[in-house]
Short mmCIF file of C-alpha atoms and ligand atoms in Angstrom, two decimals:
data_model
loop_
_atom_site.label_atom_id
_atom_site.label_comp_id
_atom_site.label_asym_id
_atom_site.label_seq_id
_atom_site.Cartn_x
_atom_site.Cartn_y
_atom_site.Cartn_z
CA MET A 26 168.50 112.04 98.81
CA GLU A 27 166.04 109.48 100.22
CA ASN A 28 164.34 111.92 102.55
CA ILE A 29 163.98 114.49 99.85
CA TYR A 30 160.55 114.68 98.28
CA ASP A 31 160.01 115.08 94.55
CA VAL A 32 157.09 117.41 95.17
CA ILE A 33 155.85 119.31 98.18
CA ILE A 34 152.39 120.83 97.77
CA LEU A 35 151.43 123.70 100.06
CA GLY A 36 147.67 123.82 100.62
CA GLY A 37 144.85 121.27 100.42
CA GLY A 38 142.19 123.11 98.40
CA PRO A 39 141.03 121.91 94.97
CA GLY A 40 144.30 123.09 93.32
CA GLY A 41 146.53 121.33 95.85
CA LEU A 42 144.47 118.14 95.92
CA SER A 43 144.41 117.93 92.14
CA ALA A 44 148.20 118.45 92.03
CA GLY A 45 148.49 115.65 94.62
CA LEU A 46 146.35 113.33 92.54
CA TYR A 47 148.44 113.88 89.41
CA ALA A 48 151.77 113.71 91.28
CA GLY A 49 150.68 110.51 93.05
CA ARG A 50 149.62 108.89 89.78
CA SER A 51 153.02 109.81 88.31
CA ARG A 52 154.61 107.95 91.25
CA LEU A 53 156.37 111.08 92.43
CA LYS A 54 157.33 111.07 96.11
CA THR A 55 154.86 113.70 97.23
CA LEU A 56 153.96 115.50 100.45
CA LEU A 57 150.92 117.72 100.84
CA ILE A 58 151.02 120.15 103.75
CA GLU A 59 147.69 121.64 104.86
CA LYS A 60 147.30 124.07 107.75
CA ALA A 61 143.81 123.23 108.99
CA PHE A 62 141.39 121.18 106.92
CA ASP A 63 141.18 120.19 103.25
CA GLY A 64 139.10 122.20 100.88
CA GLY A 65 140.06 125.83 101.31
CA GLN A 66 137.12 128.08 100.45
CA ILE A 67 135.11 125.14 99.14
CA ALA A 68 135.03 123.59 102.60
CA THR A 69 132.67 126.39 103.62
CA THR A 70 130.58 126.57 100.44
CA ALA A 71 127.03 125.28 100.74
CA GLU A 72 126.45 124.19 97.19
CA ILE A 73 128.64 123.81 94.11
CA GLU A 74 126.65 124.09 90.89
CA ASN A 75 129.33 124.54 88.28
CA TYR A 76 131.94 121.85 88.78
CA PRO A 77 131.55 119.47 85.84
CA GLY A 78 129.90 116.22 86.89
CA GLN A 79 129.00 117.58 90.31
CA MET A 80 125.88 115.94 91.73
CA GLU A 81 122.87 118.23 92.08
CA HIS A 82 122.59 119.91 95.52
CA ASP A 83 125.93 118.40 96.54
CA SER A 84 127.86 120.50 99.06
CA GLY A 85 131.43 121.83 98.92
CA PRO A 86 132.56 119.62 101.84
CA SER A 87 131.18 116.53 100.13
CA LEU A 88 133.05 117.32 96.88
CA ILE A 89 136.23 117.89 98.86
CA GLU A 90 135.83 114.64 100.78
CA ARG A 91 135.79 112.76 97.48
CA MET A 92 138.74 114.76 96.11
CA SER A 93 140.81 114.09 99.27
CA ALA A 94 140.05 110.37 99.27
CA GLN A 95 140.96 110.11 95.58
CA THR A 96 144.29 111.93 96.13
CA VAL A 97 145.33 109.86 99.14
CA LYS A 98 144.50 106.66 97.19
CA PHE A 99 147.49 107.37 94.96
CA GLY A 100 149.88 107.17 97.87
CA ILE A 101 150.96 110.70 98.71
CA ASP A 102 151.97 111.73 102.23
CA LYS A 103 149.83 114.33 103.92
CA VAL A 104 150.43 116.33 107.12
CA TYR A 105 148.40 118.99 108.91
CA GLU A 106 151.00 121.57 109.92
CA THR A 107 151.44 125.32 109.54
CA VAL A 108 154.18 126.41 107.15
CA GLU A 109 156.32 129.09 108.80
CA GLU A 110 159.21 129.59 106.38
CA VAL A 111 160.10 128.62 102.84
CA GLN A 112 163.43 128.68 101.04
CA LEU A 113 162.68 128.22 97.37
CA ASP A 114 165.94 128.98 95.56
CA GLY A 115 168.32 126.28 94.37
CA PRO A 116 167.78 122.66 93.34
CA ILE A 117 166.55 121.58 96.81
CA LYS A 118 163.81 123.65 98.43
CA THR A 119 163.28 123.76 102.21
CA ILE A 120 159.92 124.09 103.92
CA LYS A 121 159.80 124.71 107.67
CA THR A 122 156.55 124.08 109.50
CA SER A 123 155.66 124.57 113.15
CA GLU A 124 156.76 120.95 113.71
CA ASN A 125 159.20 119.81 111.02
CA THR A 126 161.58 120.73 108.23
CA TYR A 127 161.02 119.15 104.83
CA GLN A 128 163.04 119.19 101.61
CA SER A 129 161.92 118.77 98.05
CA LYS A 130 163.06 119.11 94.45
CA THR A 131 159.91 121.01 93.52
CA VAL A 132 157.22 123.00 95.32
CA ILE A 133 153.64 123.61 94.21
CA ILE A 134 152.10 126.58 96.01
CA ALA A 135 148.34 126.23 96.45
CA THR A 136 147.69 128.33 99.53
CA GLY A 137 144.75 130.22 98.04
CA ALA A 138 143.19 133.28 99.54
CA ASN A 139 141.36 134.39 102.72
CA PRO A 140 138.14 136.42 102.97
CA ARG A 141 138.77 140.17 102.79
CA PRO A 142 137.29 142.11 105.73
CA ILE A 143 135.36 145.36 105.24
CA GLY A 144 137.97 146.99 107.46
CA CYS A 145 135.59 149.27 109.35
CA PRO A 146 135.49 149.97 113.13
CA GLY A 147 133.66 147.32 115.14
CA GLU A 148 133.89 144.59 112.50
CA LYS A 149 136.81 142.69 114.01
CA GLU A 150 135.51 142.94 117.58
CA LEU A 151 132.15 141.43 116.60
CA ILE A 152 133.40 138.46 114.57
CA GLY A 153 131.44 135.44 115.78
CA LYS A 154 129.00 137.81 117.54
CA GLY A 155 127.00 138.68 114.46
CA VAL A 156 129.77 139.33 111.94
CA SER A 157 130.62 136.30 109.80
CA TYR A 158 132.53 135.36 106.65
CA CYS A 159 130.92 131.93 106.24
CA ALA A 160 127.24 131.32 105.58
CA THR A 161 127.49 127.53 105.84
CA CYS A 162 129.19 127.80 109.23
CA ASP A 163 127.00 130.47 110.80
CA GLY A 164 123.77 130.75 108.77
CA ALA A 165 121.74 128.57 111.12
CA PHE A 166 122.36 130.99 114.02
CA PHE A 167 120.18 133.53 112.22
CA GLU A 168 117.00 131.48 112.03
CA ASP A 169 114.11 133.93 111.57
CA LEU A 170 116.36 136.99 112.06
CA GLU A 171 117.41 139.68 109.59
CA VAL A 172 120.68 139.32 107.76
CA TYR A 173 122.76 141.83 105.76
CA VAL A 174 125.11 140.45 103.12
CA ILE A 175 127.92 142.82 102.13
CA GLY A 176 129.25 142.57 98.56
CA GLY A 177 127.96 142.11 95.03
CA GLY A 178 130.08 139.31 93.56
CA ASP A 179 129.33 135.62 93.01
CA THR A 180 130.04 134.74 96.64
CA ALA A 181 127.78 137.45 98.10
CA VAL A 182 124.85 136.60 95.86
CA GLU A 183 125.21 132.82 96.10
CA GLU A 184 125.59 132.88 99.88
CA GLY A 185 122.81 135.48 100.17
CA VAL A 186 120.42 133.09 98.43
CA TYR A 187 121.59 130.27 100.73
CA LEU A 188 120.98 132.42 103.83
CA THR A 189 117.29 132.80 102.92
CA ARG A 190 116.89 129.22 104.18
CA PHE A 191 117.33 130.59 107.69
CA ALA A 192 116.89 134.35 107.77
CA ARG A 193 113.50 136.01 107.61
CA LYS A 194 114.97 138.65 105.30
CA VAL A 195 118.32 139.06 103.53
CA THR A 196 119.49 142.50 102.36
CA ILE A 197 122.41 142.59 99.94
CA VAL A 198 124.41 145.77 100.51
CA HIS A 199 126.46 146.64 97.45
CA ARG A 200 128.69 149.65 96.76
CA ARG A 201 127.42 150.10 93.18
CA ASP A 202 123.96 149.89 91.56
CA GLU A 203 124.79 146.77 89.55
CA LEU A 204 125.91 143.36 90.76
CA ARG A 205 129.20 141.83 89.69
CA ALA A 206 127.82 138.28 90.14
CA ALA A 207 127.12 135.95 87.19
CA LYS A 208 123.76 136.64 85.52
CA TYR A 209 122.42 133.22 86.47
CA LEU A 210 123.06 133.93 90.16
CA GLN A 211 121.56 137.41 89.83
CA GLU A 212 118.35 135.94 88.38
CA HIS A 213 118.07 133.64 91.41
CA ALA A 214 118.51 136.53 93.81
CA PHE A 215 116.12 138.92 92.01
CA ALA A 216 113.45 136.20 91.96
CA ASN A 217 113.76 135.47 95.68
CA PRO A 218 111.04 137.31 97.66
CA LYS A 219 113.16 137.19 100.83
CA ILE A 220 116.01 139.19 99.23
CA ASP A 221 116.22 142.98 99.19
CA PHE A 222 118.99 145.19 97.85
CA MET A 223 120.63 148.29 99.25
CA TRP A 224 122.46 149.86 96.30
CA ASN A 225 125.35 152.35 96.30
CA SER A 226 126.00 151.60 99.96
CA VAL A 227 128.99 150.73 102.11
CA VAL A 228 129.17 149.80 105.79
CA VAL A 229 131.29 152.32 107.71
CA ASP A 230 130.96 150.90 111.21
CA VAL A 231 129.43 148.04 113.17
CA LYS A 232 128.09 148.58 116.67
CA GLY A 233 127.34 146.40 119.65
CA ASP A 234 128.81 145.32 122.96
CA GLU A 235 128.49 141.57 123.16
CA ILE A 236 126.60 141.16 119.90
CA VAL A 237 125.86 143.15 116.72
CA GLU A 238 123.19 145.74 117.53
CA GLY A 239 123.55 148.13 114.62
CA MET A 240 125.66 149.46 111.78
CA THR A 241 126.13 152.68 109.83
CA VAL A 242 125.74 152.62 106.08
CA GLU A 243 127.00 155.39 103.80
CA ASP A 244 125.53 156.25 100.42
CA THR A 245 128.46 156.16 97.97
CA LYS A 246 126.80 158.79 95.74
CA THR A 247 125.62 161.37 98.26
CA GLY A 248 127.84 160.60 101.25
CA GLU A 249 124.71 160.49 103.42
CA ARG A 250 124.93 158.17 106.41
CA ARG A 251 122.17 156.23 108.06
CA GLU A 252 122.04 153.98 111.04
CA ILE A 253 120.51 150.52 110.83
CA LEU A 254 119.49 149.19 114.22
CA ALA A 255 118.39 145.71 115.18
CA ASP A 256 114.67 145.13 115.45
CA GLU A 257 113.83 145.58 119.15
CA GLU A 258 112.38 142.11 119.53
CA ASP A 259 115.32 140.44 117.76
CA GLY A 260 118.03 142.45 119.55
CA THR A 261 120.51 141.61 116.78
CA PHE A 262 121.02 140.88 113.09
CA GLY A 263 123.65 139.12 111.01
CA ILE A 264 126.34 140.77 108.88
CA PHE A 265 127.84 138.37 106.35
CA VAL A 266 130.86 139.86 104.59
CA PHE A 267 131.74 138.67 101.07
CA VAL A 268 133.83 141.45 99.56
CA GLY A 269 136.44 139.32 97.84
CA PHE A 270 139.60 137.61 98.97
CA VAL A 271 143.18 138.46 99.90
CA PRO A 272 145.87 136.09 98.54
CA ASN A 273 147.66 134.03 101.14
CA SER A 274 151.10 134.87 99.81
CA GLY A 275 152.99 136.67 102.61
CA LEU A 276 155.33 133.68 103.07
CA TYR A 277 156.76 134.01 99.57
CA GLU A 278 157.35 137.77 99.55
CA GLY A 279 160.83 138.71 98.38
CA GLN A 280 161.33 135.32 96.70
CA ILE A 281 158.61 135.07 94.04
CA THR A 282 157.41 137.58 91.49
CA MET A 283 153.93 138.83 92.41
CA GLU A 284 151.40 141.38 91.23
CA GLY A 285 149.18 142.86 93.93
CA GLY A 286 150.00 139.91 96.19
CA TYR A 287 149.08 137.32 93.54
CA ILE A 288 151.84 135.04 92.17
CA VAL A 289 152.73 135.45 88.52
CA THR A 290 152.97 132.20 86.53
CA ASP A 291 153.14 131.21 82.90
CA GLU A 292 150.53 128.87 81.42
CA ASP A 293 152.51 125.88 82.73
CA MET A 294 152.08 127.26 86.29
CA LYS A 295 155.83 128.01 86.48
CA THR A 296 156.86 130.94 88.67
CA ASN A 297 160.09 132.92 88.23
CA ILE A 298 161.92 130.27 90.34
CA ASP A 299 162.96 126.97 88.73
CA GLY A 300 161.03 124.06 90.22
CA VAL A 301 158.43 126.28 91.91
CA PHE A 302 154.86 126.34 90.62
CA ALA A 303 151.70 128.12 91.79
CA VAL A 304 148.09 127.03 91.27
CA GLY A 305 144.54 128.13 92.03
CA ASP A 306 143.36 131.39 93.56
CA ILE A 307 146.82 132.54 94.66
CA ARG A 308 148.02 133.15 91.12
CA VAL A 309 147.28 135.98 88.71
CA LYS A 310 144.38 134.70 86.60
CA THR A 311 141.01 135.74 85.22
CA LEU A 312 138.70 133.00 86.45
CA ARG A 313 138.96 131.73 90.02
CA GLN A 314 136.83 128.60 90.24
CA VAL A 315 137.13 125.01 91.49
CA VAL A 316 137.45 123.78 87.92
CA THR A 317 140.29 126.18 87.06
CA ALA A 318 142.12 125.44 90.33
CA ALA A 319 141.86 121.70 89.63
CA ALA A 320 143.15 122.22 86.08
CA ASP A 321 146.08 124.32 87.40
CA GLY A 322 146.97 121.52 89.83
CA ALA A 323 147.02 118.91 87.08
CA ILE A 324 149.28 121.08 84.91
CA ALA A 325 151.67 121.96 87.76
CA ALA A 326 152.16 118.32 88.81
CA THR A 327 152.79 117.28 85.21
CA MET A 328 155.31 120.11 84.77
CA ALA A 329 156.99 119.23 88.09
CA ASP A 330 157.40 115.67 86.79
CA LYS A 331 158.98 116.97 83.56
CA TYR A 332 161.26 119.32 85.53
CA ILE A 333 162.50 116.47 87.75
CA SER A 334 163.07 114.06 84.88
CA GLY A 335 164.72 116.81 82.79
CA HIS A 336 162.34 116.41 79.82
P1 NAP B 411 134.77 139.34 93.90
O1 NAP B 411 134.35 138.76 92.60
O2 NAP B 411 136.11 140.00 94.02
O3 NAP B 411 133.64 140.38 94.33
C1 NAP B 411 133.78 141.15 95.49
C2 NAP B 411 132.57 142.03 95.63
O4 NAP B 411 132.70 142.80 96.80
C3 NAP B 411 132.40 142.99 94.45
O5 NAP B 411 131.04 143.11 94.14
C4 NAP B 411 132.99 144.28 95.01
O6 NAP B 411 132.37 145.43 94.47
C5 NAP B 411 132.69 144.18 96.47
N1 NAP B 411 133.72 144.83 97.29
C6 NAP B 411 135.06 144.71 97.22
N2 NAP B 411 135.66 145.42 98.18
C7 NAP B 411 134.67 146.02 98.87
C8 NAP B 411 134.64 146.89 99.98
N3 NAP B 411 135.77 147.26 100.59
N4 NAP B 411 133.44 147.30 100.44
C9 NAP B 411 132.30 146.90 99.84
N5 NAP B 411 132.26 146.08 98.78
C10 NAP B 411 133.43 145.65 98.31
O7 NAP B 411 134.76 138.24 95.08
P2 NAP B 411 133.85 136.95 95.25
O8 NAP B 411 132.43 137.20 94.95
O9 NAP B 411 134.19 136.40 96.59
O10 NAP B 411 134.41 135.95 94.16
C11 NAP B 411 135.80 135.59 94.16
C12 NAP B 411 136.07 134.67 92.97
O11 NAP B 411 135.45 133.42 93.19
C13 NAP B 411 135.50 135.23 91.68
O12 NAP B 411 136.38 134.92 90.63
C14 NAP B 411 134.18 134.49 91.52
O13 NAP B 411 133.78 134.37 90.18
C15 NAP B 411 134.54 133.15 92.14
N6 NAP B 411 133.30 132.50 92.68
C16 NAP B 411 132.56 131.76 91.84
C17 NAP B 411 131.40 131.15 92.28
C18 NAP B 411 130.61 130.35 91.33
O14 NAP B 411 131.01 130.20 90.18
N7 NAP B 411 129.49 129.79 91.72
C19 NAP B 411 130.97 131.33 93.59
C20 NAP B 411 131.75 132.12 94.44
C21 NAP B 411 132.91 132.72 93.96
P3 NAP B 411 132.54 145.87 92.95
O15 NAP B 411 131.66 144.95 92.15
O16 NAP B 411 132.09 147.28 92.95
O17 NAP B 411 134.00 145.71 92.63
#
């Protein structure tokens, strides 16, 4: 049993890192497997304003750097590998990555969610050529250009405000005539002279050969379509898509109970499989935030400890 972990955590976002911190402090033999880089969505978030104790104007990457360092301090193992297959039934769970096979008594799933695309023609082809899902990564490319932000939730409005640092004008294109975003964020956006709104509108295609040159927007009330073309001098504009997220749960299909792709847990983060827990944005929940993901992680690691010790 010496090569068998007590806990394997899948995903290094706030939920996974918090689970790692609690598991490490409980002296559980713990492995965290992350595909690319720690942080999940927070790694590409410019500013976090609502994590308790967060320093003013501190960025997502900086918060994650501190979380990662704190987790590793408590002695967990960490690898950067892509999980390809999971076998979650039975007392010993098996996780196969591109490089290795690991075994564990418990698994904490913290693989989060990926940005949802609009799904219209031209979008995929022009990713990185004007279409982006990350303002922190790509905002600076649009210095003094026009930018369209698609969506009306917290992410769209928050990132729209951030993009005004670079863009000469930001237009938020939303499918209804009322934003979903928190009131506080709305107030920021409405007060910003660089932000305009295009209500009751959806993007139905994106055009351009090597770079975004235009897009077609449809009025959701009248069905009327209109073409938006890049200013002649600019030659292009930015399209930042923030229309929600899709849970990263394909790996667990057929093994775990889900609703609409999100994993169902009880309030102790337990799934329908003994010894398997899910935390953060991948689970069915009302509030998806750093603080709730971190809380989920703490609960899951504590429950994994209880499960292993039989208490
Ligand atoms: P979200 O809350 O799911 O909002 C998605 C937005 O995109 C909605 O306004 C939705 O319109 C629109 N939308 C969805 N599908 C669309 C489509 N196919 N075409 C056009 N528009 C579409 O997603 P989110 O803003 O990324 O937020 C995700 C979670 O993270 C939320 O729980 C949010 O509270 C949280 N978050 C929090 C903060 C913060 O606290 N500072 C920051 C970012 C995110 P409808 O409104 O009409 O449905």
